[in-house]
mmCIF file of C-alpha atoms in Angstrom:
data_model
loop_
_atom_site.group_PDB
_atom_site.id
_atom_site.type_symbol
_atom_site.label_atom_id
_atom_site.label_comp_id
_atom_site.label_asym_id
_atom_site.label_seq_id
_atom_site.Cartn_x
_atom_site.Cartn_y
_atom_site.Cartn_z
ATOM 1 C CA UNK A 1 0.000 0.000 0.000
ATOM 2 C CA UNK A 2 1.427 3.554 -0.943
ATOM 3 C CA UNK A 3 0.139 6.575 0.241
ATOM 4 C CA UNK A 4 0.916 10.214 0.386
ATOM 5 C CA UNK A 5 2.362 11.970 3.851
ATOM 6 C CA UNK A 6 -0.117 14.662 2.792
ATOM 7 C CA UNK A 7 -2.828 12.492 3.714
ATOM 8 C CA UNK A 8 -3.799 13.843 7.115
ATOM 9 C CA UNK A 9 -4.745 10.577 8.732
ATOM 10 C CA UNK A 10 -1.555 8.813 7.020
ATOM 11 C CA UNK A 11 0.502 9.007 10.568
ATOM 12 C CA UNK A 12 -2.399 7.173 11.990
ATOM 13 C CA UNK A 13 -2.308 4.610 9.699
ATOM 14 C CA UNK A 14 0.945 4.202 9.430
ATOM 15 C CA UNK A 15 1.879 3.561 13.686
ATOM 16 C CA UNK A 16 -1.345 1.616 13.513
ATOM 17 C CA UNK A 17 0.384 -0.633 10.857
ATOM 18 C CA UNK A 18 4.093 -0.742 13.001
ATOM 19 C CA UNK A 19 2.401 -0.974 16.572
ATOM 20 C CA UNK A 20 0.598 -4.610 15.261
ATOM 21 C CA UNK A 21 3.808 -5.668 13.797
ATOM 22 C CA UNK A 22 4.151 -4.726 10.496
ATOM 23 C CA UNK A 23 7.048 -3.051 8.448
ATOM 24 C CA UNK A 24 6.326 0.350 7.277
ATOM 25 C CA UNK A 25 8.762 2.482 4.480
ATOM 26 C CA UNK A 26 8.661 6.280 5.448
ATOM 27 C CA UNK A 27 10.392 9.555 4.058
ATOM 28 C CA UNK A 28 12.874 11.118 6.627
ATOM 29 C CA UNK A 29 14.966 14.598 6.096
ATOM 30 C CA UNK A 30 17.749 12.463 5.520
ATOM 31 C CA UNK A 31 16.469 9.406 2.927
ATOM 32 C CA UNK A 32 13.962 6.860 3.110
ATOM 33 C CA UNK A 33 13.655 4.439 6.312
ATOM 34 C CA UNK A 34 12.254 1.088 7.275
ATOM 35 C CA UNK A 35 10.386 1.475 10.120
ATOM 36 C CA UNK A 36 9.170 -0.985 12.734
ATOM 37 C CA UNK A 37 8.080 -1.513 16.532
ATOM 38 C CA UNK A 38 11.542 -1.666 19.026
ATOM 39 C CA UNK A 39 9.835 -4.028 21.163
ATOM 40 C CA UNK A 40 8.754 -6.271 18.341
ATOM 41 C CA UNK A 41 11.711 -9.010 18.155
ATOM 42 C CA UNK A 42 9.802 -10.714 15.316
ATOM 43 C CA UNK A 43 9.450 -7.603 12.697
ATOM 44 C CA UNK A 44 13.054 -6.820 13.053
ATOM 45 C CA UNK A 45 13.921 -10.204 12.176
ATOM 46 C CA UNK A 46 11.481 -10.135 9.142
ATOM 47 C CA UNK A 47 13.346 -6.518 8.049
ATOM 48 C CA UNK A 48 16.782 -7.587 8.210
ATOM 49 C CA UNK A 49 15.527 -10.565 5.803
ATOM 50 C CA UNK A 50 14.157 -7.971 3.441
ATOM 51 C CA UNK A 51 17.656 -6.040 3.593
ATOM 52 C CA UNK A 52 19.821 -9.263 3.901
ATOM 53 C CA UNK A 53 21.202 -7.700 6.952
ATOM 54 C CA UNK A 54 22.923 -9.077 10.089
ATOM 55 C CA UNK A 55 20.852 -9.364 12.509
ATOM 56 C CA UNK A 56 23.685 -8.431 15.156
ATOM 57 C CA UNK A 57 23.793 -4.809 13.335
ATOM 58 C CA UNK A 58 21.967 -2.556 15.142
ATOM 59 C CA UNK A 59 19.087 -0.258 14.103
ATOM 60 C CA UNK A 60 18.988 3.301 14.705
ATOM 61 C CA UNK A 61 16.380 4.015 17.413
ATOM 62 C CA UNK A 62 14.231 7.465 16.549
ATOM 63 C CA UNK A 63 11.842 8.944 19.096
ATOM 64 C CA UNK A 64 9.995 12.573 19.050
ATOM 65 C CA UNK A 65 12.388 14.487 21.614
ATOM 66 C CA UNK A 66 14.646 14.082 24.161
ATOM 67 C CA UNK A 67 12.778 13.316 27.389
ATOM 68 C CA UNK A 68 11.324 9.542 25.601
ATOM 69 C CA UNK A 69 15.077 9.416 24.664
ATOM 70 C CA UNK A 70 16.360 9.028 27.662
ATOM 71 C CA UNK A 71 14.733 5.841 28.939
ATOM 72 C CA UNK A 72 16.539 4.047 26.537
ATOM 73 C CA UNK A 73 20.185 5.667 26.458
ATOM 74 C CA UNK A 74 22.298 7.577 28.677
ATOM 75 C CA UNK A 75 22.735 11.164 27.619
ATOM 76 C CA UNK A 76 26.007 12.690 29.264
ATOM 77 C CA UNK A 77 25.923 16.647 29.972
ATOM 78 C CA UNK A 78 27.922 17.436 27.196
ATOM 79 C CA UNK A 79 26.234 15.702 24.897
ATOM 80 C CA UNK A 80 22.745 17.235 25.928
ATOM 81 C CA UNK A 81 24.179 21.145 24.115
ATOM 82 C CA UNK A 82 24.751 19.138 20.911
ATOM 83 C CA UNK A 83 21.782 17.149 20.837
ATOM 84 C CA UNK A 84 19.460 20.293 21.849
ATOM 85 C CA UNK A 85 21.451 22.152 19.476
ATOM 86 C CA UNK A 86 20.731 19.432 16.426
ATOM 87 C CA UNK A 87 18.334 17.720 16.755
ATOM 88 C CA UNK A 88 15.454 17.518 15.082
ATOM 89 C CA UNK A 89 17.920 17.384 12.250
ATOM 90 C CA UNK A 90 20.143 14.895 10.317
ATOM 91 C CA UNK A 91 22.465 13.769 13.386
ATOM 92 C CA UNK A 92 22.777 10.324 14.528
ATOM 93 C CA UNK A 93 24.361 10.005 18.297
ATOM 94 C CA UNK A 94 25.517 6.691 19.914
ATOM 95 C CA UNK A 95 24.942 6.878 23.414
ATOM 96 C CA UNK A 96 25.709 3.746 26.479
ATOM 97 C CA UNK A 97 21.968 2.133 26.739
ATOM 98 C CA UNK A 98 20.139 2.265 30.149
ATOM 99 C CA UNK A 99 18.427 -0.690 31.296
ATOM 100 C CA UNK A 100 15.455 -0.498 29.519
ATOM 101 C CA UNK A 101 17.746 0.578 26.272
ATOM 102 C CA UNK A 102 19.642 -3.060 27.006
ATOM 103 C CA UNK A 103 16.112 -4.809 26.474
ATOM 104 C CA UNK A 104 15.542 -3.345 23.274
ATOM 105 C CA UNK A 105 19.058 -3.825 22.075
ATOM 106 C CA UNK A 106 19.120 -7.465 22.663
ATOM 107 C CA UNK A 107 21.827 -6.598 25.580
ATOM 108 C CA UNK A 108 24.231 -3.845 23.471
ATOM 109 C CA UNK A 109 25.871 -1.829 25.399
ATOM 110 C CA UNK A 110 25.172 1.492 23.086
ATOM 111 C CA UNK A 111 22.445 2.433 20.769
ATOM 112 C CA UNK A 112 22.655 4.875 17.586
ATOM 113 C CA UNK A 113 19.505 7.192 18.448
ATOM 114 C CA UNK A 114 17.692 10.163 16.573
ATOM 115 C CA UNK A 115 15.110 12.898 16.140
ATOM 116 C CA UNK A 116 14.646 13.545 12.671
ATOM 117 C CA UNK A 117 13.224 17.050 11.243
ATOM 118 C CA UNK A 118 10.720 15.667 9.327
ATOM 119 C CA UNK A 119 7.057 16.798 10.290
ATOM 120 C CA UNK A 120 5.596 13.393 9.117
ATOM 121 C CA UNK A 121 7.705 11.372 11.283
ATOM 122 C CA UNK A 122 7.581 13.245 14.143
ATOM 123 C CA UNK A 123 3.546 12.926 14.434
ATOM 124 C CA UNK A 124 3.877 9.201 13.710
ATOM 125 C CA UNK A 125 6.552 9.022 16.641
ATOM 126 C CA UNK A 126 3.959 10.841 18.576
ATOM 127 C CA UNK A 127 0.918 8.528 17.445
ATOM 128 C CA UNK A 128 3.157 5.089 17.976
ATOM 129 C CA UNK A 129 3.696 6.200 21.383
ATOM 130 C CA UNK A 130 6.309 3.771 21.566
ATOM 131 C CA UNK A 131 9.918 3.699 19.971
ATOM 132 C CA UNK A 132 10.588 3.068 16.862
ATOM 133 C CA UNK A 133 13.613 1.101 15.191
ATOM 134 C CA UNK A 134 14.737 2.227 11.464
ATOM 135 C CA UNK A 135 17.196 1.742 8.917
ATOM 136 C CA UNK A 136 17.791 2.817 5.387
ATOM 137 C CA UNK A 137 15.411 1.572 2.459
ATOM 138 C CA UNK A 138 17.859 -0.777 0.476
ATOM 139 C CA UNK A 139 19.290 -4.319 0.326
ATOM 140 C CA UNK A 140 22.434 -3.642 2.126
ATOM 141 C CA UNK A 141 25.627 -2.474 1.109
ATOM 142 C CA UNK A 142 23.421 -0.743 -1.493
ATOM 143 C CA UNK A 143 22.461 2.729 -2.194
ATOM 144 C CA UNK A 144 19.706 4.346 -0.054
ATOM 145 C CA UNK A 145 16.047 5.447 -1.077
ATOM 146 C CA UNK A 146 15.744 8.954 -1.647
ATOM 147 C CA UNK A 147 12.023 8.693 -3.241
ATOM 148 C CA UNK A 148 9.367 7.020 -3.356
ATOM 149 C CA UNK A 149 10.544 5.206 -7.139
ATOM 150 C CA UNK A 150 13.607 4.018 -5.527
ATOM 151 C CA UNK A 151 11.660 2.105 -2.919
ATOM 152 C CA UNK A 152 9.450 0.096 -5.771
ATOM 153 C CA UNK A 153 11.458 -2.858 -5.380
ATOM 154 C CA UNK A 154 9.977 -3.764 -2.042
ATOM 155 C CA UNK A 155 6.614 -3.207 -3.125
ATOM 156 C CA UNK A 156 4.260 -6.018 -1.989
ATOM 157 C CA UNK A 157 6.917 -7.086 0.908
ATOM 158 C CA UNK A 158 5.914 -4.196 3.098
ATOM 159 C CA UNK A 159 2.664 -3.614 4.942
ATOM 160 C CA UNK A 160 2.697 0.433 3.704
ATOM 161 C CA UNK A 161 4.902 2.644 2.172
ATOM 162 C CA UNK A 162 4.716 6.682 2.467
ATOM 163 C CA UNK A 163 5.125 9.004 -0.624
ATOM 164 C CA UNK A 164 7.126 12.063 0.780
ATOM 165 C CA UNK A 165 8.655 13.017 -2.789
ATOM 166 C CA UNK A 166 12.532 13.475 -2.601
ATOM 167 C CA UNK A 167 13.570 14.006 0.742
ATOM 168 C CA UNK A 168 15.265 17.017 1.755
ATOM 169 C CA UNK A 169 19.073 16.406 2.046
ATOM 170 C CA UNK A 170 19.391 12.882 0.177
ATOM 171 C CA UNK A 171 21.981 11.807 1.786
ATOM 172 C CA UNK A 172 22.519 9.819 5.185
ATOM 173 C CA UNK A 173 22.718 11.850 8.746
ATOM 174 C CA UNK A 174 26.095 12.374 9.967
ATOM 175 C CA UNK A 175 26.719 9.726 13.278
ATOM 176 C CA UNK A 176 28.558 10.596 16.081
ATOM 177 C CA UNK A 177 30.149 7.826 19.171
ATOM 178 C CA UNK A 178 29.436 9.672 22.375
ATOM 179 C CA UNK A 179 29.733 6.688 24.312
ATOM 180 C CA UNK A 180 33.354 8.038 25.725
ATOM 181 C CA UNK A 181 35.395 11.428 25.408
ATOM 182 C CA UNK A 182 36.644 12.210 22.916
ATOM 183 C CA UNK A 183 34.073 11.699 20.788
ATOM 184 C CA UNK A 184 34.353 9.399 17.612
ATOM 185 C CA UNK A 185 33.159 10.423 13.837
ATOM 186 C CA UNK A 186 31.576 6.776 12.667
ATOM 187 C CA UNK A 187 30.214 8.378 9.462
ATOM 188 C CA UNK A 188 30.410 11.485 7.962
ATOM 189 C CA UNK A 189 26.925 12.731 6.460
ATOM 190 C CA UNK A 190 24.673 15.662 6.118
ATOM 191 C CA UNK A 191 26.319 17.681 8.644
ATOM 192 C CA UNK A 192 29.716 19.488 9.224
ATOM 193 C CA UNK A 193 31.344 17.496 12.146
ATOM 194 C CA UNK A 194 33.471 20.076 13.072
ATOM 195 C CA UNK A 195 30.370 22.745 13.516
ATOM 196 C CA UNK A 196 29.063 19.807 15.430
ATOM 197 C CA UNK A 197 32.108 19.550 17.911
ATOM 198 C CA UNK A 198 32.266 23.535 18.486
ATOM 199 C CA UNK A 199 29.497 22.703 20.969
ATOM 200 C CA UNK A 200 31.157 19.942 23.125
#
């Protein structure tokens, strides 16, 4: 099923679709994203089929602000000016998991979280009322989605997908290992590291 983000009960839809366990393709700022339930073991399983991806790689957790955030990972003071400072926007940070952060991770020790600045996704964080695991639309080790024609090939294996035309950078968020001082560039992307690091 494809449908448009201007649809105004699309975010409804959509976390109605993840919270019962399904696998939902959704425009961010940065590209295109799978999207499913963090506490649902069995749908990540089924989406690391569909991307032929290890299941020991870790999703990127995204929740609508920082206060949900922090049940699941530990956000040191420093960290807190860059991630008010950012975010919404196309950063990734790794933080050390909490407790409850562990259970979702399958036991990891640190978790890749974000808030994206995306309007769409934000209400459907919102709506799920729960987190939400993503990853990049693509078999991987391939190219990303940056419309809604590059995700056609998964058409049929996904319970919705949501047309949000080209997205708005094309090009993956930039991903930062706060886990320990000084701070580790995993990935360069969208955003200037070193504008990043003025703030630590």
């Amino acid at each position: 099923m494809k449908i448009s983000s201007r649809n105004k009960k699309v975010h409804k839809k959509t976390a109605e679709i993840i919270k019962s366990g399904g696998i939902a393709i959704i425009p961010t700022d940065t590209v295109y994203g799978f999207a499913v339930d963090a506490f649902n073991i069995k749908a990540q399983k089924a989406l690391c089929k569909i991307k032929s991806r290890s299941q020991k790689k870790p999703f990127i957790l995204m929740s609508p602000d920082i206060k949900s955030m922090k049940m699941f990972v530990e956000i040191p003071e420093k960290a807190l000016k860059i991630a008010e400072k950012f975010w919404p926007g196309q950063l990734t940070l790794i933080f050390s998991t909490t407790e409850m952060g562990k259970i979702l991770s399958g036991g990891r020790k640190d978790l890749g979280v974000r808030i994206p600045d995306n309007k769409f996704v934000l209400k459907l964080l919102k709506e799920t009322g729960k987190p939400v695991f993503t990853t990049s639309v693509n078999i991987s080790s391939e190219k990303s989605a940056k419309n809604i024609d590059e995700t056609s090939k998964f058409d049929g294996i996904v319970d919705i997908a949501v047309d949000g035309g080209q997205c708005k950078f094309s090009f993956e968020s930039t991903v930062i290992d706060m886990v320990e001082f000084p701070y580790t560039v995993v990935r360069k992307g969208c955003l200037n590291t070193d504008e990043i690091l003025k703030f630590v």
